[in-house]
Coordinates of C-alpha atoms in Angstrom, one line a residue:
M879 CA -14.3 240.0 -37.6
T880 CA -13.2 236.4 -36.8
R881 CA -11.4 234.3 -39.4
P882 CA -13.2 231.0 -40.4
V883 CA -11.7 227.9 -39.0
D884 CA -10.9 224.9 -41.2
T885 CA -11.7 222.1 -38.8
D886 CA -10.6 219.4 -41.3
A887 CA -7.1 220.7 -41.5
A888 CA -4.4 218.7 -39.9
R889 CA -3.0 220.1 -36.7
P890 CA 0.4 221.7 -37.4
A891 CA 3.5 220.2 -35.9
P892 CA 4.9 222.1 -32.9
H893 CA 7.3 224.8 -33.9
L894 CA 8.9 227.9 -32.5
R895 CA 7.0 231.1 -32.9
I896 CA 9.2 233.8 -34.4
V897 CA 8.2 237.3 -33.2
G898 CA 7.1 239.3 -36.2
D899 CA 6.5 236.2 -38.4
D900 CA 2.8 235.5 -39.2
D901 CA 2.0 231.8 -38.8
P902 CA -1.0 231.0 -41.1
H903 CA -2.0 228.2 -38.9
A904 CA -1.9 230.1 -35.6
P905 CA -5.2 231.2 -34.1
W906 CA -6.1 234.9 -34.1
P907 CA -5.7 236.6 -30.8
D908 CA -9.5 236.8 -30.3
E909 CA -10.3 233.2 -31.1
P910 CA -9.7 229.9 -29.1
D911 CA -7.3 227.3 -30.2
P912 CA -9.4 225.0 -32.5
W913 CA -7.4 221.9 -31.4
A914 CA -7.8 222.6 -27.6
D915 CA -9.8 220.1 -25.6
P916 CA -12.7 222.0 -24.2
W917 CA -13.2 219.5 -21.4
A918 CA -9.6 219.5 -20.3
P919 CA -9.1 220.8 -16.7
P920 CA -7.5 224.2 -16.5
A921 CA -3.8 224.3 -16.3
P922 CA -2.6 224.6 -12.7
A923 CA -1.4 228.0 -11.7
P924 CA 2.4 228.4 -11.6
H925 CA 3.8 227.6 -8.1
M926 CA 4.5 230.7 -6.1
A927 CA 6.7 230.5 -3.1
P928 CA 4.9 231.8 -0.1
A929 CA 6.0 235.3 1.1
T930 CA 8.3 234.9 4.0
T931 CA 7.3 236.9 7.1
P932 CA 9.3 237.3 10.3
Q933 CA 8.2 234.8 12.9
A934 CA 7.6 235.8 16.5
P935 CA 9.6 233.8 19.0
A936 CA 8.2 230.6 20.3
R937 CA 6.3 230.9 23.6
P938 CA 8.8 230.3 26.4
R939 CA 8.3 227.2 28.6
T940 CA 6.6 227.9 31.9
T941 CA 6.4 224.4 33.6
W942 CA 9.2 222.1 34.8
T943 CA 9.7 219.5 37.4
A944 CA 12.3 220.5 39.9
A945 CA 14.8 218.0 38.4
E946 CA 14.1 219.4 34.9
L947 CA 14.5 222.9 36.0
M948 CA 17.9 222.2 37.6
A949 CA 19.0 220.4 34.4
T950 CA 18.0 223.2 32.1
T951 CA 20.6 225.6 30.7
F952 CA 19.2 229.1 30.3
P953 CA 20.7 231.8 28.1
E954 CA 22.1 234.9 29.8
P955 CA 19.8 237.9 29.8
K956 CA 20.0 239.9 26.6
W957 CA 21.3 243.4 27.4
A958 CA 20.5 246.5 25.5
V959 CA 23.0 248.4 27.6
P960 CA 25.1 246.0 29.8
G961 CA 24.9 246.8 33.5
F962 CA 22.0 249.2 32.9
F963 CA 19.1 247.9 30.7
A964 CA 18.4 244.2 30.3
E965 CA 15.6 242.4 28.5
G966 CA 12.3 243.0 30.3
V967 CA 10.7 246.2 31.5
S968 CA 12.9 249.0 33.0
L969 CA 11.2 252.0 34.6
L970 CA 13.3 255.1 34.1
A971 CA 12.0 257.9 36.4
G972 CA 13.1 261.4 37.2
P973 CA 11.9 264.9 37.9
P974 CA 10.6 267.1 35.1
K975 CA 13.4 268.7 32.9
V976 CA 16.1 266.6 34.5
G977 CA 17.1 265.2 31.0
K978 CA 15.2 261.9 30.8
S979 CA 14.2 262.3 27.2
W980 CA 17.8 263.4 26.2
L981 CA 19.1 260.3 28.0
S982 CA 16.6 257.8 26.5
L983 CA 16.8 259.2 22.9
G984 CA 20.6 259.2 23.1
L985 CA 20.5 255.5 24.2
G986 CA 18.2 254.7 21.3
L987 CA 20.6 256.3 18.8
D988 CA 23.6 254.6 20.4
V989 CA 22.1 251.1 20.4
A990 CA 20.7 251.4 16.8
A991 CA 24.2 252.5 15.6
G992 CA 26.2 250.1 17.9
R993 CA 28.0 253.1 19.4
P994 CA 29.1 253.0 23.1
A995 CA 26.3 254.1 25.4
F996 CA 27.0 256.8 28.0
G997 CA 30.2 257.3 26.0
T998 CA 32.0 254.2 27.3
V999 CA 29.6 251.2 27.6
P1000 CA 29.9 248.9 24.6
V1001 CA 26.6 247.7 23.1
T1002 CA 25.4 245.4 20.3
A1003 CA 23.7 247.1 17.4
G1004 CA 20.1 246.3 16.6
P1005 CA 16.8 247.8 15.7
V1006 CA 15.3 250.3 18.2
L1007 CA 11.7 251.6 18.4
Y1008 CA 11.4 255.0 20.1
L1009 CA 7.9 256.2 21.0
A1010 CA 8.2 259.9 21.5
L1011 CA 4.7 260.5 22.6
E1012 CA 5.2 264.1 23.9
D1013 CA 7.2 265.3 20.9
T1014 CA 6.7 266.4 17.4
G1015 CA 8.8 265.5 14.4
R1016 CA 10.4 269.0 14.4
R1017 CA 11.5 268.7 18.1
L1018 CA 12.8 265.2 17.5
Q1019 CA 14.8 266.4 14.5
N1020 CA 16.3 269.3 16.5
R1021 CA 17.2 267.0 19.4
M1022 CA 18.7 264.3 17.1
T1023 CA 20.8 266.9 15.2
K1024 CA 22.4 267.9 18.5
L1025 CA 22.9 264.3 19.7
L1026 CA 24.3 263.1 16.4
D1027 CA 26.9 265.9 16.3
G1028 CA 27.5 265.5 12.6
R1029 CA 27.3 261.7 12.5
P1030 CA 24.8 260.1 10.1
A1031 CA 21.4 259.0 11.6
P1032 CA 21.2 255.2 12.0
H1033 CA 18.7 253.4 9.8
G1034 CA 17.9 251.0 12.7
L1035 CA 16.1 253.6 14.8
T1036 CA 12.3 253.9 14.2
L1037 CA 10.6 257.0 15.7
E1038 CA 6.8 257.2 16.3
T1039 CA 4.9 260.1 17.9
E1040 CA 1.6 258.4 18.3
C1041 CA 0.5 255.1 20.0
P1042 CA -2.8 254.1 21.4
P1043 CA -3.0 252.9 25.0
M1044 CA -1.7 249.3 25.5
P1045 CA -5.2 247.8 26.2
Q1046 CA -6.7 249.6 23.2
G1047 CA -4.3 248.5 20.4
G1048 CA -1.0 249.7 21.6
A1049 CA 0.1 246.2 22.7
Q1050 CA -0.8 244.8 19.3
M1051 CA 1.1 247.7 17.5
L1052 CA 4.2 247.0 19.6
A1053 CA 3.9 243.2 19.0
N1054 CA 3.6 243.8 15.2
W1055 CA 6.7 245.9 15.1
L1056 CA 8.7 243.4 17.1
T1057 CA 7.5 240.6 14.9
A1058 CA 8.7 242.5 11.9
N1059 CA 12.0 243.3 13.6
P1060 CA 13.0 240.0 15.3
T1061 CA 16.5 241.2 16.1
A1062 CA 15.3 244.3 18.0
R1063 CA 17.4 245.3 21.0
L1064 CA 15.4 248.2 22.6
V1065 CA 12.0 249.8 22.8
V1066 CA 11.7 253.2 24.5
I1067 CA 8.2 254.6 25.5
D1068 CA 8.4 258.3 26.4
V1069 CA 6.2 258.7 28.4
F1070 CA 4.6 255.7 30.1
A1071 CA 1.5 257.7 31.1
K1072 CA 0.5 258.1 27.5
V1073 CA 0.1 254.3 26.9
R1074 CA -0.9 252.9 30.3
G1075 CA -4.7 253.1 29.6
T1076 CA -7.6 253.3 32.1
S1077 CA -7.8 251.1 35.2
A1078 CA -10.3 248.3 35.5
P1079 CA -13.4 249.3 37.4
G1080 CA -13.0 248.6 41.1
A1081 CA -9.3 247.9 40.9
S1082 CA -7.1 249.2 43.7
A1083 CA -4.4 251.7 42.9
Y1084 CA -1.7 249.0 43.4
D1085 CA -3.5 246.5 41.2
A1086 CA -4.0 249.1 38.5
D1087 CA -0.4 250.1 38.5
Y1088 CA 0.8 246.5 38.4
A1089 CA -1.6 245.6 35.6
A1090 CA -0.5 248.7 33.6
I1091 CA 3.1 247.5 33.6
G1092 CA 2.0 243.9 33.0
H1093 CA 0.6 244.7 29.5
I1094 CA 4.1 245.7 28.4
K1095 CA 6.0 243.2 30.4
A1096 CA 4.2 240.3 28.7
I1097 CA 5.4 241.6 25.3
A1098 CA 8.9 242.3 26.5
D1099 CA 9.2 238.8 28.0
H1100 CA 7.7 237.1 24.9
F1101 CA 10.1 238.9 22.5
A1102 CA 13.1 239.0 24.9
V1103 CA 13.6 242.7 24.3
A1104 CA 14.5 245.5 26.7
V1105 CA 11.7 248.1 27.1
I1106 CA 12.4 251.4 28.8
L1107 CA 9.3 253.2 30.3
V1108 CA 10.0 256.9 31.0
H1109 CA 8.1 258.0 34.0
H1110 CA 8.0 260.8 36.6
V1111 CA 8.8 261.0 40.3
R1112 CA 6.9 262.6 43.2
K1113 CA 7.6 266.1 44.3
M1114 CA 8.5 264.9 47.8
A1115 CA 12.1 263.6 48.1
S1116 CA 12.9 260.5 50.0
D1117 CA 16.0 258.6 51.2
D1118 CA 14.8 255.6 49.3
F1119 CA 14.8 256.4 45.6
L1120 CA 12.1 253.7 44.9
A1121 CA 9.7 255.7 47.1
E1122 CA 10.1 258.7 44.8
V1123 CA 8.6 256.9 41.8
S1124 CA 5.2 258.4 41.1
G1125 CA 2.4 256.0 41.7
T1126 CA 2.2 253.0 44.0
N1127 CA 4.7 250.2 44.7
G1128 CA 2.9 248.2 42.0
L1129 CA 4.9 250.0 39.3
A1130 CA 8.3 249.0 40.7
G1131 CA 7.0 245.6 41.8
A1132 CA 5.9 244.7 38.3
A1133 CA 8.9 246.2 36.5
D1134 CA 12.1 244.1 36.2
A1135 CA 14.3 247.1 37.0
T1136 CA 13.7 250.6 38.3
L1137 CA 16.1 253.5 37.6
V1138 CA 15.8 257.0 39.0
L1139 CA 17.8 259.9 37.6
K1140 CA 18.4 262.5 40.3
R1141 CA 20.1 265.9 40.2
A1142 CA 23.4 265.9 42.0
R1143 CA 25.9 268.3 43.5
G1144 CA 29.6 268.5 42.9
K1145 CA 31.1 267.4 39.6
A1146 CA 28.2 265.2 38.5
D1147 CA 25.1 266.6 36.8
G1148 CA 23.1 263.5 37.8
V1149 CA 23.2 260.2 39.6
L1150 CA 21.4 257.2 38.1
H1151 CA 20.2 254.9 40.9
I1152 CA 19.5 251.3 39.8
T1153 CA 17.9 248.3 41.3
G1154 CA 16.3 245.2 39.7
R1155 CA 16.1 241.5 39.2
D1156 CA 18.9 241.0 36.6
V1157 CA 20.9 244.2 37.3
D1158 CA 23.0 244.8 40.4
E1159 CA 21.9 247.6 42.7
A1160 CA 24.2 250.5 42.0
E1161 CA 24.7 254.3 41.7
H1162 CA 26.3 255.8 38.6
A1163 CA 27.4 259.4 38.4
L1164 CA 26.7 261.1 35.0
A1165 CA 27.7 264.3 33.4
F1166 CA 25.5 266.2 30.9
E1167 CA 27.2 267.8 27.9
P1168 CA 25.1 270.8 26.9
D1169 CA 26.8 271.1 23.5
T1170 CA 25.7 267.6 22.3
G1171 CA 22.9 266.8 24.7
S1172 CA 24.7 263.6 25.8
W1173 CA 24.9 262.0 29.2
L1174 CA 28.3 260.5 29.9
L1175 CA 29.3 258.0 32.6
L1176 CA 31.9 259.3 35.1
N1177 CA 34.6 256.9 36.4
G1178 CA 34.6 255.7 39.9
P1179 CA 31.9 255.5 42.6
A1180 CA 29.1 258.1 42.4
S1181 CA 30.1 259.5 45.8
D1182 CA 33.4 260.7 44.4
H1183 CA 31.5 263.0 42.1
T1184 CA 28.7 264.3 44.2
I1185 CA 30.7 266.0 46.9
G1186 CA 32.6 269.3 47.0
D1187 CA 36.1 269.6 45.6
T1188 CA 37.9 269.5 49.0
R1189 CA 36.0 266.3 50.0
A1190 CA 36.6 264.8 46.6
T1191 CA 40.3 265.4 46.9
I1192 CA 40.5 263.9 50.4
L1193 CA 38.3 260.9 49.4
S1194 CA 40.4 260.2 46.3
H1195 CA 43.7 260.2 48.4
V1196 CA 42.2 258.0 51.1
R1197 CA 41.0 255.5 48.5
T1198 CA 44.6 255.0 47.3
H1199 CA 46.2 255.5 50.7
P1200 CA 44.0 253.8 53.3
G1201 CA 44.9 254.6 56.8
A1202 CA 46.0 258.1 56.0
R1203 CA 45.8 260.8 58.7
P1204 CA 44.9 264.5 58.1
K1205 CA 48.6 265.5 58.2
D1206 CA 49.5 262.9 55.6
I1207 CA 46.5 264.0 53.4
A1208 CA 47.4 267.7 53.7
T1209 CA 51.1 267.0 52.8
A1210 CA 50.1 264.9 49.8
T1211 CA 47.3 267.1 48.4
G1212 CA 48.5 270.6 49.3
L1213 CA 45.4 271.3 51.5
D1214 CA 45.7 273.3 54.6
I1215 CA 46.2 271.0 57.6
D1216 CA 43.4 272.5 59.6
L1217 CA 41.1 272.4 56.6
A1218 CA 42.0 268.7 56.1
R1219 CA 41.4 267.9 59.7
R1220 CA 38.0 269.6 59.9
T1221 CA 36.9 268.1 56.6
C1222 CA 38.0 264.6 57.5
S1223 CA 36.0 264.8 60.7
R1224 CA 32.9 266.1 59.0
M1225 CA 33.2 263.4 56.3
A1226 CA 33.4 260.7 59.0
E1227 CA 30.2 262.1 60.6
A1228 CA 28.5 262.0 57.2
G1229 CA 29.6 258.4 56.6
Q1230 CA 31.9 259.4 53.7
L1231 CA 35.0 258.3 55.6
H1232 CA 35.7 255.8 58.3
R1233 CA 38.0 256.7 61.3
D1234 CA 39.6 254.2 63.6
A1235 CA 40.6 254.6 67.1
S1236 CA 44.1 255.9 66.1
G1237 CA 42.7 258.7 64.0
A1238 CA 43.5 257.0 60.6
Y1239 CA 40.9 257.3 57.8
T1240 CA 39.7 254.8 55.3
A1241 CA 37.1 255.0 52.5
P1242 CA 33.8 253.3 52.9
V1243 CA 33.2 250.1 50.9
S1244 CA 31.4 250.9 47.6
P1245 CA 28.1 249.1 47.3
D1246 CA 29.3 247.8 43.9
A1247 CA 32.1 245.9 45.6
L1248 CA 29.9 244.2 48.1
P1249 CA 29.3 240.4 47.5
L1250 CA 25.7 239.5 46.5
T1251 CA 23.7 237.7 49.1

C-alpha cells in the first residue's frame, strides 16, 4: 500500500540521511519524489572512461621520393634470436624426426623467459605464440617438462593446438593475438602445411606457394614480429640446401629467411644452414641434448664439428698455426706422421684445407668471415 502524499507540505530542507533513521518526509521506496520535476530531463549517466584496448601498430609508410628515402632513418630489424630469426617470416625446414619441433618449442620457451637461445645467444624477453598444430596438450606438456628441466614455465608463452587456414580466419586469429600482445617477439607455426589453405583456382604452383607465405608475411611485417614456419624438405638431397625445401622456389622467394636443419656427422648432431634478407648466410653446428631435448650452439665454424676426430684435430691445429706441415702437425698433436700426411692430402682434395706449393697447409676462409658484397 502507498502512503498518501501531503502536497501542501513544505519541501524539507536538505539533510543527511542516517542509515537506520526513518525520515518522516522521505518518500517510500515504491513512490516517486513528490517534489521532483516530472518534465526535467533525465540526469546524465555517470562518465565512464572507455576501456583501453591494445592498438595495432600504424601502417608502415610505403612511398617516398628518392631524397626522402635517403633522408629517412629506419630502425634496425627487431630480432627474436639475434643472428638467426629477425622480424618477418622465416621458413625452418628439415627432414622428419630431425628435431624441428624440439628446436622451435625450445626457442619459444627461451624467448618468452628471456633465457639465452641455443644455450648461448642472448634474447630479449617478450610474449610468444606457439601453434602446435600436430600435437596434443599431453604431448606438449611432456615435451615442455623435459625442456624446462625443473625451471618454472614462462607466463609469456601461449600454446594453441588448433588454427584455421590463413585465408579462412587464421590470419585474423593471428592478428587478434598480436593486437592484444603488442610487445610480442615471436610466433611459431608448427607446421606450415596446416595453415596455408587451398590454392586459388588456376594458380601455378609457384604463385600458390608465394601467396601462401604472403598471407603470413603481411601480418609479420605489419606487427614487426618474427614468425617461424616449420616445414619439410624433399627426400632427394642437394648440394644447395634451398633446393631441398619441399615445394617450389616460391616459398623461399616469399620468405624473408630460409633455414634448413640437416643431420651431420662428426661431433655435431645437426647443421643449421641460413640465408635471408636481414640475416647473413651462415652454417651453425648444433648439438642435441637427449636428456633435456635442447639444441645447443657449438663454438667455431660448422666444418670443425662435422668431420671425423682426426680431421678435426688437424683443422683445429692449422687454424691456430697457418702454414703448418704434416710433420709439424704430427709433432704438436701426437698423430702418427703418415696418418697426418695422408689425412692432410685428403682434406686438401676435399677443400677442407689449402696446400701451397711448398707443402704447407692453411685453413679455408670461413663464409662467416667473408666481407658482404
